[in-house]
Short mmCIF file of N, CA and C in Angstrom, two decimals:
data_model
loop_
_atom_site.label_atom_id
_atom_site.label_comp_id
_atom_site.label_asym_id
_atom_site.label_seq_id
_atom_site.Cartn_x
_atom_site.Cartn_y
_atom_site.Cartn_z
N MET A 1244 91.23 86.79 95.70
CA MET A 1244 90.87 87.71 97.05
C MET A 1244 89.56 88.33 96.56
N VAL A 1245 89.17 88.29 97.64
CA VAL A 1245 87.68 89.06 97.92
C VAL A 1245 87.53 90.20 98.38
N LEU A 1246 87.00 91.32 97.54
CA LEU A 1246 86.71 92.35 98.09
C LEU A 1246 85.34 92.85 98.83
N LEU A 1247 85.20 93.49 100.09
CA LEU A 1247 84.36 93.17 100.93
C LEU A 1247 83.75 94.58 101.26
N GLU A 1248 82.52 94.96 101.48
CA GLU A 1248 82.79 96.23 101.96
C GLU A 1248 82.66 95.75 103.74
N SER A 1249 82.85 97.46 104.21
CA SER A 1249 83.67 97.23 105.54
C SER A 1249 83.04 96.22 107.01
N GLU A 1250 82.07 96.55 106.80
CA GLU A 1250 80.81 95.84 107.65
C GLU A 1250 80.77 94.17 107.63
N GLN A 1251 80.59 93.64 105.99
CA GLN A 1251 81.00 92.30 105.92
C GLN A 1251 82.58 91.92 106.10
N PHE A 1252 83.33 93.09 106.11
CA PHE A 1252 84.47 92.61 106.14
C PHE A 1252 85.21 92.65 107.49
N LEU A 1253 84.63 92.85 108.54
CA LEU A 1253 84.77 92.85 109.89
C LEU A 1253 83.92 91.56 110.15
N THR A 1254 82.68 91.21 109.89
CA THR A 1254 82.30 89.81 110.53
C THR A 1254 83.06 88.97 109.45
N GLU A 1255 84.04 88.80 108.59
CA GLU A 1255 84.31 87.55 108.14
C GLU A 1255 86.00 87.68 108.65
N LEU A 1256 86.37 88.76 109.27
CA LEU A 1256 87.61 88.62 109.91
C LEU A 1256 87.28 88.17 111.30
N THR A 1257 86.33 88.53 111.68
CA THR A 1257 85.78 87.48 112.79
C THR A 1257 85.54 86.16 113.07
N ARG A 1258 85.29 86.00 111.75
CA ARG A 1258 85.35 84.36 111.86
C ARG A 1258 86.32 83.67 111.35
N LEU A 1259 87.63 84.56 110.50
CA LEU A 1259 88.93 84.31 110.23
C LEU A 1259 89.33 83.81 112.05
N PHE A 1260 89.24 84.66 112.84
CA PHE A 1260 89.86 84.87 114.07
C PHE A 1260 89.12 83.34 115.23
N GLN A 1261 88.23 82.99 114.85
CA GLN A 1261 87.40 82.31 115.55
C GLN A 1261 87.75 81.04 115.05
N LYS A 1262 88.40 80.59 113.73
CA LYS A 1262 88.47 79.64 112.93
C LYS A 1262 90.20 79.37 113.26
N CYS A 1263 90.68 80.41 113.75
CA CYS A 1263 92.53 80.49 113.72
C CYS A 1263 92.76 80.46 115.76
N ARG A 1264 91.54 80.68 116.19
CA ARG A 1264 91.71 80.74 117.61
C ARG A 1264 93.08 79.24 118.68
N LEU A 1265 92.69 78.14 118.41
CA LEU A 1265 93.25 77.39 118.39
C LEU A 1265 94.46 76.66 117.87
N SER A 1266 94.66 77.12 116.52
CA SER A 1266 95.84 76.90 115.98
C SER A 1266 96.08 77.40 114.85
N GLY A 1267 96.68 78.20 114.55
CA GLY A 1267 96.76 78.92 112.93
C GLY A 1267 97.16 80.27 113.47
N SER A 1268 97.37 81.13 112.57
CA SER A 1268 97.87 82.91 112.19
C SER A 1268 96.96 83.39 111.99
N VAL A 1269 96.33 84.65 112.03
CA VAL A 1269 96.14 85.62 111.00
C VAL A 1269 96.65 86.85 110.62
N PHE A 1270 96.68 87.49 109.43
CA PHE A 1270 97.46 88.42 109.28
C PHE A 1270 96.82 89.11 108.31
N ILE A 1271 96.95 90.23 109.10
CA ILE A 1271 96.42 91.85 108.92
C ILE A 1271 97.30 92.51 107.99
N THR A 1272 97.31 93.37 106.86
CA THR A 1272 97.99 94.40 106.23
C THR A 1272 97.22 95.65 105.89
N LEU A 1273 97.46 96.76 106.25
CA LEU A 1273 96.94 98.01 106.00
C LEU A 1273 97.87 98.72 105.56
N LYS A 1274 97.48 99.47 103.96
CA LYS A 1274 98.19 100.18 103.23
C LYS A 1274 97.53 101.13 102.79
N LYS A 1275 98.22 102.56 102.44
CA LYS A 1275 97.36 103.66 101.31
C LYS A 1275 97.03 102.84 100.03
N CYS A 1276 96.23 103.41 99.59
CA CYS A 1276 95.45 103.07 98.66
C CYS A 1276 95.11 104.15 97.55
N LYS A 1277 95.80 103.95 96.41
CA LYS A 1277 95.25 105.15 95.44
C LYS A 1277 94.50 104.72 94.23
N GLN A 1278 93.38 105.02 94.08
CA GLN A 1278 92.47 104.64 93.32
C GLN A 1278 92.53 105.56 92.07
N LEU A 1279 93.03 105.78 90.83
CA LEU A 1279 93.11 106.56 89.84
C LEU A 1279 91.62 106.00 89.39
N SER A 1280 91.42 107.20 88.42
CA SER A 1280 90.08 106.91 87.82
C SER A 1280 91.29 106.22 86.56
N THR A 1281 89.83 105.60 85.74
CA THR A 1281 90.80 104.79 84.61
C THR A 1281 90.09 105.43 83.40
N ARG A 1282 91.08 105.45 82.27
CA ARG A 1282 91.29 106.14 81.32
C ARG A 1282 91.00 105.59 80.19
N PRO A 1283 90.17 105.88 78.96
CA PRO A 1283 89.84 104.91 78.22
C PRO A 1283 91.20 104.78 77.48
N GLY A 1284 91.64 103.42 76.61
CA GLY A 1284 92.69 103.22 75.67
C GLY A 1284 93.78 102.48 76.92
N ARG A 1285 93.42 102.18 78.41
CA ARG A 1285 94.04 101.08 78.98
C ARG A 1285 93.81 99.96 78.94
N ALA A 1286 92.76 99.63 78.23
CA ALA A 1286 92.18 98.19 78.26
C ALA A 1286 92.94 97.34 77.21
N GLY A 1287 93.37 97.70 76.06
CA GLY A 1287 94.11 96.78 75.50
C GLY A 1287 95.51 97.25 75.88
N ARG A 1288 96.14 97.61 76.51
CA ARG A 1288 97.74 97.39 77.09
C ARG A 1288 98.12 96.32 77.57
N SER A 1289 99.73 95.91 77.09
CA SER A 1289 99.78 94.81 77.53
C SER A 1289 100.67 94.77 78.65
N GLY A 1290 101.18 93.51 79.17
CA GLY A 1290 101.67 93.82 80.56
C GLY A 1290 103.10 94.02 80.93
N GLU A 1291 103.79 94.22 79.47
CA GLU A 1291 105.30 94.35 79.27
C GLU A 1291 105.14 95.57 79.80
N ALA A 1292 106.61 95.90 80.02
CA ALA A 1292 106.84 97.50 80.20
C ALA A 1292 107.47 97.83 78.77
N GLU A 1293 107.02 99.15 78.26
CA GLU A 1293 107.74 99.81 77.38
C GLU A 1293 108.85 99.88 77.32
N ARG A 1294 109.92 99.94 76.36
CA ARG A 1294 111.46 99.76 76.75
C ARG A 1294 111.63 101.53 76.12
N CYS A 1295 112.61 101.53 76.84
CA CYS A 1295 113.03 103.19 76.51
C CYS A 1295 114.28 103.04 75.46
N PRO A 1296 113.75 103.68 74.28
CA PRO A 1296 114.65 103.23 72.99
C PRO A 1296 116.32 103.82 73.49
N SER A 1297 116.42 104.81 74.12
CA SER A 1297 117.63 105.38 74.42
C SER A 1297 118.70 104.63 74.82
N LEU A 1298 118.27 103.53 75.28
CA LEU A 1298 118.84 102.51 76.12
C LEU A 1298 119.66 101.22 75.09
N ASP A 1299 120.85 101.07 74.97
CA ASP A 1299 120.98 99.65 74.54
C ASP A 1299 121.61 98.64 74.91
N ASP A 1300 121.77 98.78 76.16
CA ASP A 1300 122.27 97.56 76.60
C ASP A 1300 121.61 96.23 77.21
N GLY A 1301 120.49 96.81 76.72
CA GLY A 1301 119.27 95.87 77.01
C GLY A 1301 118.51 95.72 78.43
N ARG A 1302 118.95 96.71 79.29
CA ARG A 1302 117.78 97.02 80.24
C ARG A 1302 116.51 97.89 79.44
N THR A 1303 115.60 97.33 80.31
CA THR A 1303 114.28 98.14 80.77
C THR A 1303 114.04 98.99 81.18
N LYS A 1304 113.58 100.47 80.97
CA LYS A 1304 113.46 101.18 81.76
C LYS A 1304 111.65 101.93 81.44
N PRO A 1305 111.16 101.81 82.58
CA PRO A 1305 109.62 102.54 81.80
C PRO A 1305 109.66 104.02 81.51
N ILE A 1306 108.74 104.25 80.77
CA ILE A 1306 108.72 105.27 80.25
C ILE A 1306 107.55 106.43 80.79
N PRO A 1307 107.73 106.95 81.67
CA PRO A 1307 106.70 107.91 81.99
C PRO A 1307 105.78 108.54 81.52
N ARG A 1308 104.36 108.23 82.33
CA ARG A 1308 103.14 108.64 81.13
C ARG A 1308 102.86 109.77 81.64
N LYS A 1309 102.59 110.69 80.71
CA LYS A 1309 101.93 112.55 81.07
C LYS A 1309 100.37 112.36 81.44
N GLY A 1310 100.30 112.92 82.52
CA GLY A 1310 99.03 112.94 82.92
C GLY A 1310 98.85 111.84 83.89
N SER A 1311 99.61 110.84 84.96
CA SER A 1311 98.97 109.95 85.37
C SER A 1311 98.39 109.72 86.71
N VAL A 1312 98.83 111.14 87.12
CA VAL A 1312 97.97 111.67 88.44
C VAL A 1312 96.71 112.22 88.02
N GLU A 1313 96.05 112.57 87.23
CA GLU A 1313 95.15 113.32 86.94
C GLU A 1313 93.54 112.94 87.90
N GLY A 1314 93.58 111.75 88.09
CA GLY A 1314 92.43 111.54 88.50
C GLY A 1314 92.11 111.46 90.01
N PHE A 1315 93.54 111.76 90.56
CA PHE A 1315 93.68 111.66 91.87
C PHE A 1315 93.36 112.89 92.72
N GLU A 1316 92.83 112.97 93.77
CA GLU A 1316 92.75 114.31 94.51
C GLU A 1316 93.26 113.89 96.11
N PRO A 1317 93.58 114.74 96.46
CA PRO A 1317 94.22 114.32 97.86
C PRO A 1317 93.28 114.09 99.13
N SER A 1318 91.73 114.48 98.76
CA SER A 1318 90.83 114.42 99.90
C SER A 1318 90.22 113.37 99.56
N ASP A 1319 90.66 112.67 98.77
CA ASP A 1319 90.03 111.31 98.51
C ASP A 1319 91.21 109.91 98.82
N ASN A 1320 91.54 110.08 99.76
CA ASN A 1320 92.70 108.94 100.50
C ASN A 1320 91.81 108.23 100.97
N LYS A 1321 92.43 106.73 100.69
CA LYS A 1321 91.99 105.35 101.11
C LYS A 1321 92.62 104.64 101.41
N CYS A 1322 92.31 103.70 102.38
CA CYS A 1322 93.22 102.85 103.12
C CYS A 1322 92.41 101.42 102.25
N LEU A 1323 93.63 100.37 102.05
CA LEU A 1323 93.54 98.91 101.74
C LEU A 1323 93.88 98.20 102.81
N LEU A 1324 92.63 97.10 103.59
CA LEU A 1324 92.80 96.45 104.47
C LEU A 1324 93.02 95.06 103.70
N ARG A 1325 93.72 94.14 104.47
CA ARG A 1325 93.76 92.48 103.61
C ARG A 1325 93.98 91.72 105.09
N ALA A 1326 93.47 90.62 104.87
CA ALA A 1326 93.33 89.65 106.03
C ALA A 1326 93.53 88.47 105.31
N THR A 1327 93.88 87.32 106.22
CA THR A 1327 94.06 86.17 105.45
C THR A 1327 94.59 85.08 106.51
N ASP A 1328 94.19 83.82 106.63
CA ASP A 1328 94.84 82.74 107.34
C ASP A 1328 96.14 82.07 106.78
N GLY A 1329 96.05 82.29 105.62
CA GLY A 1329 97.02 81.32 104.64
C GLY A 1329 96.06 80.55 103.28
N LYS A 1330 94.65 80.89 103.65
CA LYS A 1330 94.16 79.71 102.88
C LYS A 1330 92.56 80.85 102.19
N LYS A 1331 92.26 81.65 102.88
CA LYS A 1331 91.31 82.73 102.95
C LYS A 1331 91.61 83.88 102.84
N LYS A 1332 91.38 84.46 102.16
CA LYS A 1332 91.73 86.06 101.52
C LYS A 1332 90.84 87.10 101.65
N ILE A 1333 90.74 87.83 102.57
CA ILE A 1333 89.39 88.81 102.04
C ILE A 1333 90.32 90.17 102.64
N SER A 1334 89.64 91.61 101.90
CA SER A 1334 89.98 92.73 101.69
C SER A 1334 88.66 93.52 101.78
N THR A 1335 89.11 94.56 101.73
CA THR A 1335 88.18 96.05 102.13
C THR A 1335 89.07 97.31 101.83
N VAL A 1336 88.20 98.09 101.22
CA VAL A 1336 88.97 100.10 101.00
C VAL A 1336 88.17 100.58 102.10
N VAL A 1337 88.41 101.23 102.57
CA VAL A 1337 87.92 102.49 104.14
C VAL A 1337 88.42 103.63 103.61
N SER A 1338 87.27 104.54 102.69
CA SER A 1338 87.35 105.88 102.71
C SER A 1338 87.64 106.78 103.60
N SER A 1339 88.37 107.96 103.55
CA SER A 1339 88.24 108.81 104.60
C SER A 1339 87.00 108.95 105.23
N LYS A 1340 86.29 108.77 104.70
CA LYS A 1340 84.77 109.69 105.40
C LYS A 1340 84.81 108.65 106.38
N GLU A 1341 84.84 107.58 106.34
CA GLU A 1341 84.49 106.22 107.30
C GLU A 1341 85.44 106.18 108.35
N VAL A 1342 86.16 106.59 108.16
CA VAL A 1342 87.40 105.77 108.78
C VAL A 1342 87.43 105.84 110.31
N ASN A 1343 86.67 106.85 110.48
CA ASN A 1343 86.33 106.76 112.44
C ASN A 1343 85.58 106.06 112.96
N LYS A 1344 84.38 105.35 111.96
CA LYS A 1344 83.64 104.48 112.16
C LYS A 1344 84.35 103.21 112.24
N PHE A 1345 85.14 103.12 111.50
CA PHE A 1345 85.50 101.46 111.11
C PHE A 1345 86.82 101.30 111.94
N GLN A 1346 87.43 102.57 112.42
CA GLN A 1346 88.58 102.37 113.02
C GLN A 1346 87.78 101.74 114.21
N MET A 1347 86.93 102.31 115.30
CA MET A 1347 86.27 102.05 116.55
C MET A 1347 85.93 100.57 116.30
N ALA A 1348 85.43 100.30 115.67
CA ALA A 1348 84.60 98.75 115.20
C ALA A 1348 85.82 97.98 115.07
N TYR A 1349 86.46 98.20 114.67
CA TYR A 1349 88.30 97.37 113.71
C TYR A 1349 88.69 97.13 115.41
N SER A 1350 89.14 98.32 116.30
CA SER A 1350 90.07 97.89 117.31
C SER A 1350 88.76 97.17 118.47
N ASN A 1351 87.70 97.31 118.49
CA ASN A 1351 86.44 96.39 119.27
C ASN A 1351 87.02 95.04 119.00
N LEU A 1352 86.85 94.57 117.66
CA LEU A 1352 87.39 93.28 117.23
C LEU A 1352 88.60 92.97 117.63
N LEU A 1353 89.87 93.41 117.46
CA LEU A 1353 91.11 93.38 117.66
C LEU A 1353 90.92 92.64 119.34
N ARG A 1354 90.82 93.74 120.43
CA ARG A 1354 90.66 93.92 121.59
C ARG A 1354 89.63 92.22 121.77
N ALA A 1355 88.55 91.91 121.53
CA ALA A 1355 88.02 91.01 121.62
C ALA A 1355 88.56 89.46 121.23
N ASN A 1356 89.14 89.68 120.21
CA ASN A 1356 89.73 88.15 119.73
C ASN A 1356 91.45 88.48 119.80
N MET A 1357 91.73 88.93 120.76
CA MET A 1357 93.49 89.16 120.86
C MET A 1357 93.42 88.15 122.20
N ASP A 1358 92.75 87.50 123.00
CA ASP A 1358 92.49 86.90 124.07
C ASP A 1358 94.13 85.77 123.95
N GLY A 1359 93.58 84.84 122.96
CA GLY A 1359 94.15 83.77 122.78
C GLY A 1359 95.43 83.91 122.36
N LEU A 1360 96.59 84.69 122.27
CA LEU A 1360 97.79 85.31 121.87
C LEU A 1360 98.63 84.29 123.77
N LYS A 1361 99.84 84.10 123.08
CA LYS A 1361 100.95 82.94 123.87
C LYS A 1361 101.56 84.14 124.81
N LYS A 1362 101.72 83.49 126.14
CA LYS A 1362 102.12 84.20 127.03
C LYS A 1362 103.94 84.50 126.45
N ARG A 1363 104.57 85.32 126.92
CA ARG A 1363 105.62 85.47 126.42
C ARG A 1363 106.60 85.07 127.83
N ASP A 1364 107.33 84.29 127.83
CA ASP A 1364 108.30 83.95 129.15
C ASP A 1364 109.46 85.19 129.43
N LYS A 1365 108.94 85.91 130.72
CA LYS A 1365 109.82 86.90 131.09
C LYS A 1365 110.86 86.12 132.05
N LYS A 1366 111.81 86.50 131.72
CA LYS A 1366 113.27 86.09 132.59
C LYS A 1366 113.44 87.12 133.71
N SER A 1367 113.67 86.64 134.42
CA SER A 1367 113.62 88.01 136.05
C SER A 1367 114.84 88.50 135.70
N LYS A 1368 114.80 89.71 136.24
CA LYS A 1368 116.02 90.82 136.43
C LYS A 1368 116.96 90.00 137.36
N SER A 1369 116.97 89.14 138.13
CA SER A 1369 118.33 88.64 138.86
C SER A 1369 118.92 87.77 138.04
N LYS A 1370 118.26 87.13 137.26
CA LYS A 1370 119.13 86.24 136.35
C LYS A 1370 119.98 86.75 135.74
N LYS A 1371 119.48 87.98 134.88
CA LYS A 1371 120.49 88.75 134.00
C LYS A 1371 121.34 89.68 134.70
N SER A 1372 120.80 90.17 135.66
CA SER A 1372 122.38 90.44 136.64
C SER A 1372 123.42 90.15 136.86
N LYS A 1373 122.86 88.72 137.24
CA LYS A 1373 124.22 88.02 137.74
C LYS A 1373 124.56 87.22 136.09
N ALA A 1374 124.12 87.22 135.40
CA ALA A 1374 124.84 86.51 134.24
C ALA A 1374 125.67 87.92 133.79
N ALA A 1375 125.13 89.10 133.95
CA ALA A 1375 126.33 90.08 133.62
C ALA A 1375 127.74 90.00 134.44
N GLN A 1376 127.61 89.75 135.49
CA GLN A 1376 128.32 90.24 136.20
C GLN A 1376 129.81 89.14 136.01
#
């Protein structure tokens, strides 16, 4: 996955929409991102969960680490946006300081590129009321 700056993300997202205009889909996800400061000593950590010695039945339970949120400040909230068409993946991280500017550009981009959606077939009310009787 390619992590891009906000402006580059919007231009690549426009390209994804243009590529998938006639056929295909673009999937966009948005989630809260907590980027903690990296601490020394985490580089040599293995991917396995640490086992809790008090469990004898074979189940694993992660041991909580002390001070795991020491680098997180509530005013430093960030959003992670990801977009994919199934083949190409792009992503960006938007900080709380630049979220208003990004939101305006993002909403304009969505309005401009959502004209290729299929129209839904609306059933008339008279058919529904006759079927209910």
